[in-house]
Amino acid sequence: MKHFSIATWNINSVRLRLPLVLSLLEDQAPDILCLQETKCPNDLFPTKELKKRGYEHIEIHGQKGYHGVAIISKLPLESVSSIDFCEMGDTRHISAIARAGERAIRVHNFYVPAGGDEPNREINPKFAHKLDFLEEMKALHAEAEQDSGVSSILVGDLNIAPLETDVWSHKQLLKVVSHTPIETDGLNEVQARGAWVDLMRQHIPAEEKIFTWWSYRARDWDVSDRGRRLDHIWSSADLSPALSNVTVMREARGWERPSDHVPVFARFNF
DNA sequence: ATGGTAGTCGAACTA
């Protein structure tokens, strides 16, 4: 039996929260950690500190000030690439193939545009960008490299909460960006067309509420609990039978100077 | 219905 684990976390500045990242890696020791919103140019990424702790394989795609994604891995990474969705030059995607025992797995790490406040593509260019980004994601197939023996995992901040139980109030969020029908339908279509399995919902029944994000603006996030499930872990169908556990690390939202997103873990027994 | 907070980078932008 071979174990494999992967985590995803929108860190909202990797430099500001490097101590939290290091303690997470020490305590949980995932094979791979995918970060979003690193907000860090490539030449300033804290590569040395991560390598020192056994994460020797690091692939980053960052820019100054905004966005930015990174794959931090104990396992060797190869065939690294980024897709420039919507050809905006944004650093919102990176992927690489990891070798986990006998298996080869392409890991896609996404930071989907948030989409602004107004859920109307005619008046809000950010919402139009989000919908266009989703449209391009539909071309991404979980079995794209199956013929060469490569499975797929897709993780990241997808900025959409697809199910009614992925938000604190379905009714009150139907017109709020992240849970509008055009977005949830779009994400469902990305999943269906690409033959992706939602591993969080494979492990945690759809009747049960799950949140991975709580706004900084809520005065008491834990008590009011107005969260959303914006972060996701998907895989190709061949990996889903090997899933052993999914954990949403809710307590991370209560840490000192927290990210507004918490880490999500998927663990496999191959 | 509005405004509430956080981060980057040093005003205004994004979330």
XYZ file of C-alpha atoms (C1' of nucleotides) in Angstrom:
285
model
C 0.000 0.000 0.000
C 1.317 3.377 -1.078
C 0.042 6.596 0.466
C -0.320 9.885 -1.353
C -1.715 13.192 -0.133
C -2.332 16.591 -1.653
C -3.506 19.873 -0.165
C -4.831 23.115 -1.653
C -4.819 26.503 0.055
C -5.513 30.058 -1.050
C -2.843 31.657 1.117
C -3.498 35.362 0.309
C 0.206 36.320 0.314
C 2.761 33.547 0.716
C 5.389 35.900 2.110
C 3.158 37.328 4.841
C 1.973 33.873 5.855
C 5.109 31.794 5.283
C 5.216 30.747 8.979
C 1.692 29.309 8.642
C 2.697 27.437 5.485
C 5.782 25.983 7.150
C 3.876 24.837 10.226
C 1.175 23.275 8.043
C 3.812 21.349 6.108
C 5.478 20.235 9.313
C 2.245 19.115 11.008
C 0.399 17.561 8.057
C 3.248 16.698 5.700
C 1.225 16.422 2.482
C 3.220 15.134 -0.489
C 2.072 18.162 -2.468
C 0.746 21.572 -1.437
C -0.871 23.799 -4.064
C -1.091 27.489 -3.189
C -3.147 30.245 -4.773
C -2.981 34.017 -4.396
C 0.704 33.888 -3.552
C 0.912 37.596 -4.524
C 4.615 37.109 -5.069
C 6.908 37.655 -8.065
C 8.894 34.511 -8.917
C 12.254 35.936 -7.858
C 10.940 36.730 -4.365
C 9.265 33.358 -3.704
C 10.491 31.748 -0.435
C 11.869 28.692 -2.235
C 14.878 28.190 0.038
C 12.838 27.942 3.260
C 10.529 25.347 1.709
C 13.344 23.254 0.231
C 15.072 23.201 3.606
C 12.028 21.387 4.991
C 12.018 18.595 2.455
C 9.888 20.182 -0.252
C 12.595 20.181 -2.875
C 10.394 20.358 -5.951
C 8.767 23.743 -6.343
C 7.108 25.165 -9.423
C 5.832 28.729 -9.304
C 3.926 31.042 -11.581
C 3.610 34.430 -9.947
C 3.346 38.117 -10.676
C 3.675 41.338 -8.700
C 0.774 42.220 -6.419
C -1.969 39.893 -7.590
C -2.879 36.265 -8.226
C -0.036 33.728 -8.377
C 0.006 29.932 -8.014
C 2.607 27.459 -6.785
C 3.098 23.690 -6.514
C 5.248 22.687 -3.539
C 6.177 19.014 -3.598
C 8.209 16.301 -1.908
C 7.870 14.259 -5.095
C 9.703 15.119 -8.313
C 7.728 17.237 -10.768
C 8.069 17.136 -14.512
C 6.374 18.446 -17.644
C 5.479 21.778 -16.042
C 3.189 24.104 -17.923
C 0.850 27.060 -17.464
C -2.213 27.863 -19.510
C -2.859 31.562 -20.096
C -6.652 31.457 -19.837
C -8.361 34.337 -21.665
C -4.875 35.449 -22.787
C -4.747 38.112 -20.104
C -1.264 37.257 -18.900
C -2.647 36.499 -15.407
C -0.884 33.900 -13.260
C -3.922 31.752 -12.508
C -2.858 28.236 -13.537
C 0.120 25.920 -13.295
C 0.348 22.189 -13.779
C 2.985 19.494 -13.471
C 3.246 15.722 -13.467
C 4.142 14.127 -10.123
C 5.286 10.526 -9.701
C 3.581 8.820 -6.756
C 4.950 5.293 -6.618
C 3.930 3.562 -9.820
C 1.515 6.315 -10.698
C 1.987 9.471 -12.697
C -0.451 12.254 -11.848
C -0.823 15.607 -13.559
C -1.719 18.189 -10.918
C -3.589 21.262 -12.130
C -3.565 24.199 -9.725
C -6.184 26.906 -10.435
C -7.065 30.357 -9.237
C -10.310 31.190 -11.042
C -11.214 34.921 -11.244
C -13.464 36.068 -8.390
C -15.715 37.947 -10.788
C -16.381 41.263 -9.040
C -19.635 42.219 -7.350
C -22.250 42.512 -10.086
C -23.317 39.184 -11.636
C -23.961 40.657 -15.057
C -21.483 40.219 -17.871
C -22.860 43.222 -19.790
C -21.929 45.748 -17.123
C -19.173 43.941 -15.197
C -16.037 42.982 -17.172
C -14.736 40.935 -14.224
C -17.813 38.734 -14.308
C -17.465 38.367 -18.079
C -13.837 37.330 -17.532
C -14.909 34.701 -14.981
C -17.491 33.218 -17.346
C -15.023 33.232 -20.254
C -12.433 31.548 -18.046
C -14.945 28.806 -17.172
C -15.740 28.380 -20.840
C -12.063 27.722 -21.600
C -11.795 25.321 -18.646
C -14.354 23.073 -20.345
C -11.634 21.944 -22.747
C -9.608 20.465 -19.885
C -10.213 16.731 -19.705
C -9.294 14.510 -16.752
C -8.369 11.701 -19.128
C -6.344 13.866 -21.509
C -3.121 11.947 -20.839
C -4.633 8.613 -19.892
C -3.150 6.900 -22.945
C 0.319 7.731 -21.674
C -0.589 6.437 -18.202
C -1.060 9.819 -16.548
C -3.976 10.395 -14.136
C -5.211 13.871 -13.199
C -5.971 15.918 -10.123
C -7.432 19.432 -10.336
C -7.339 21.629 -7.249
C -7.644 25.244 -6.356
C -9.736 28.267 -5.536
C -12.444 27.956 -8.170
C -14.363 30.871 -6.616
C -17.686 29.051 -7.141
C -19.808 27.198 -4.589
C -21.810 24.795 -6.774
C -24.211 23.041 -4.353
C -26.912 24.451 -2.089
C -24.964 23.031 0.846
C -21.792 24.767 -0.327
C -23.091 28.089 1.019
C -24.554 29.236 4.340
C -27.814 30.288 2.675
C -28.702 29.104 -0.807
C -31.634 31.497 -1.107
C -29.727 34.555 0.063
C -26.765 33.875 -2.222
C -28.539 33.093 -5.489
C -27.740 36.590 -6.776
C -24.343 36.833 -5.122
C -21.277 36.212 -7.289
C -19.920 32.699 -6.545
C -23.349 31.049 -6.279
C -25.397 32.406 -9.209
C -26.955 29.784 -11.505
C -24.853 30.851 -14.507
C -21.688 30.195 -12.486
C -22.798 26.971 -10.808
C -24.130 25.625 -14.117
C -20.859 26.625 -15.744
C -18.750 24.857 -13.144
C -20.937 21.754 -13.327
C -20.410 21.771 -17.078
C -16.630 22.061 -16.653
C -16.780 19.046 -14.340
C -19.081 16.977 -16.557
C -17.360 17.709 -19.869
C -13.948 16.990 -18.372
C -15.105 13.800 -16.609
C -13.870 15.120 -13.270
C -14.883 13.569 -9.943
C -15.562 15.977 -7.069
C -13.554 14.209 -4.354
C -14.759 16.447 -1.522
C -18.339 15.488 -2.288
C -17.433 11.855 -2.828
C -16.214 11.793 0.762
C -18.660 14.230 2.405
C -22.365 13.746 1.557
C -24.081 16.516 -0.398
C -26.583 16.966 2.464
C -23.798 18.179 4.721
C -22.696 21.810 4.604
C -18.990 22.344 3.860
C -17.247 25.701 3.740
C -13.622 26.518 2.912
C -13.856 30.331 2.971
C -15.231 32.897 5.381
C -15.139 36.635 4.581
C -12.712 38.858 6.443
C -15.575 41.328 6.724
C -17.753 39.209 8.998
C -17.122 40.305 12.542
C -17.440 36.827 14.054
C -16.800 34.297 11.302
C -17.010 31.230 13.568
C -20.307 32.046 15.283
C -22.088 33.550 12.261
C -20.563 30.825 10.032
C -21.494 32.523 6.774
C -19.055 30.495 4.716
C -18.829 29.126 1.203
C -17.070 26.135 -0.405
C -14.916 27.908 -2.975
C -11.929 25.538 -2.887
C -12.098 22.178 -4.600
C -10.293 18.911 -5.234
C -11.239 16.955 -8.341
C -9.656 13.915 -9.955
C -9.906 11.606 -12.909
C -12.202 8.624 -12.307
C -9.325 6.143 -12.036
C -8.074 7.817 -8.833
C -11.389 8.201 -7.024
C -11.593 4.578 -5.729
C -8.246 5.146 -3.999
C -9.465 8.192 -2.046
C -9.220 7.467 1.687
C -9.944 10.821 3.292
C -10.833 14.472 2.719
C -10.208 17.046 5.446
C -11.225 20.703 5.538
C -8.975 22.390 8.084
C -11.540 24.788 9.519
C -9.392 25.680 12.519
C -6.920 27.435 10.208
C -9.435 30.272 9.809
C -8.979 30.994 13.509
C -5.180 31.218 13.394
C -3.379 34.485 14.014
C -3.463 36.674 10.873
C -5.288 33.953 8.905
C -6.015 33.603 5.231
C -9.734 33.918 4.504
C -9.502 30.413 2.943
C -8.559 27.222 4.812
C -6.478 24.278 3.550
C -8.250 21.238 2.114
C -6.566 17.812 2.066
C -7.189 14.665 0.039
C -5.460 11.429 0.964
C -5.159 8.303 -1.139
C -4.151 4.678 -0.632
C -2.922 3.227 -3.878
C -29.412 48.686 1.611
C -24.839 49.538 3.051
C -20.437 48.620 4.810
C -17.820 45.780 6.854
C -11.572 43.696 6.408
C -7.253 42.318 4.307
C -3.130 42.521 1.069
C 0.024 44.810 -2.187
C 2.454 48.846 -2.463
C 2.728 53.227 -1.571
C -2.887 55.433 -4.846
C -5.784 52.424 -6.233
C -6.747 48.082 -7.079
C -8.372 43.293 -5.981
C -10.767 40.093 -3.231
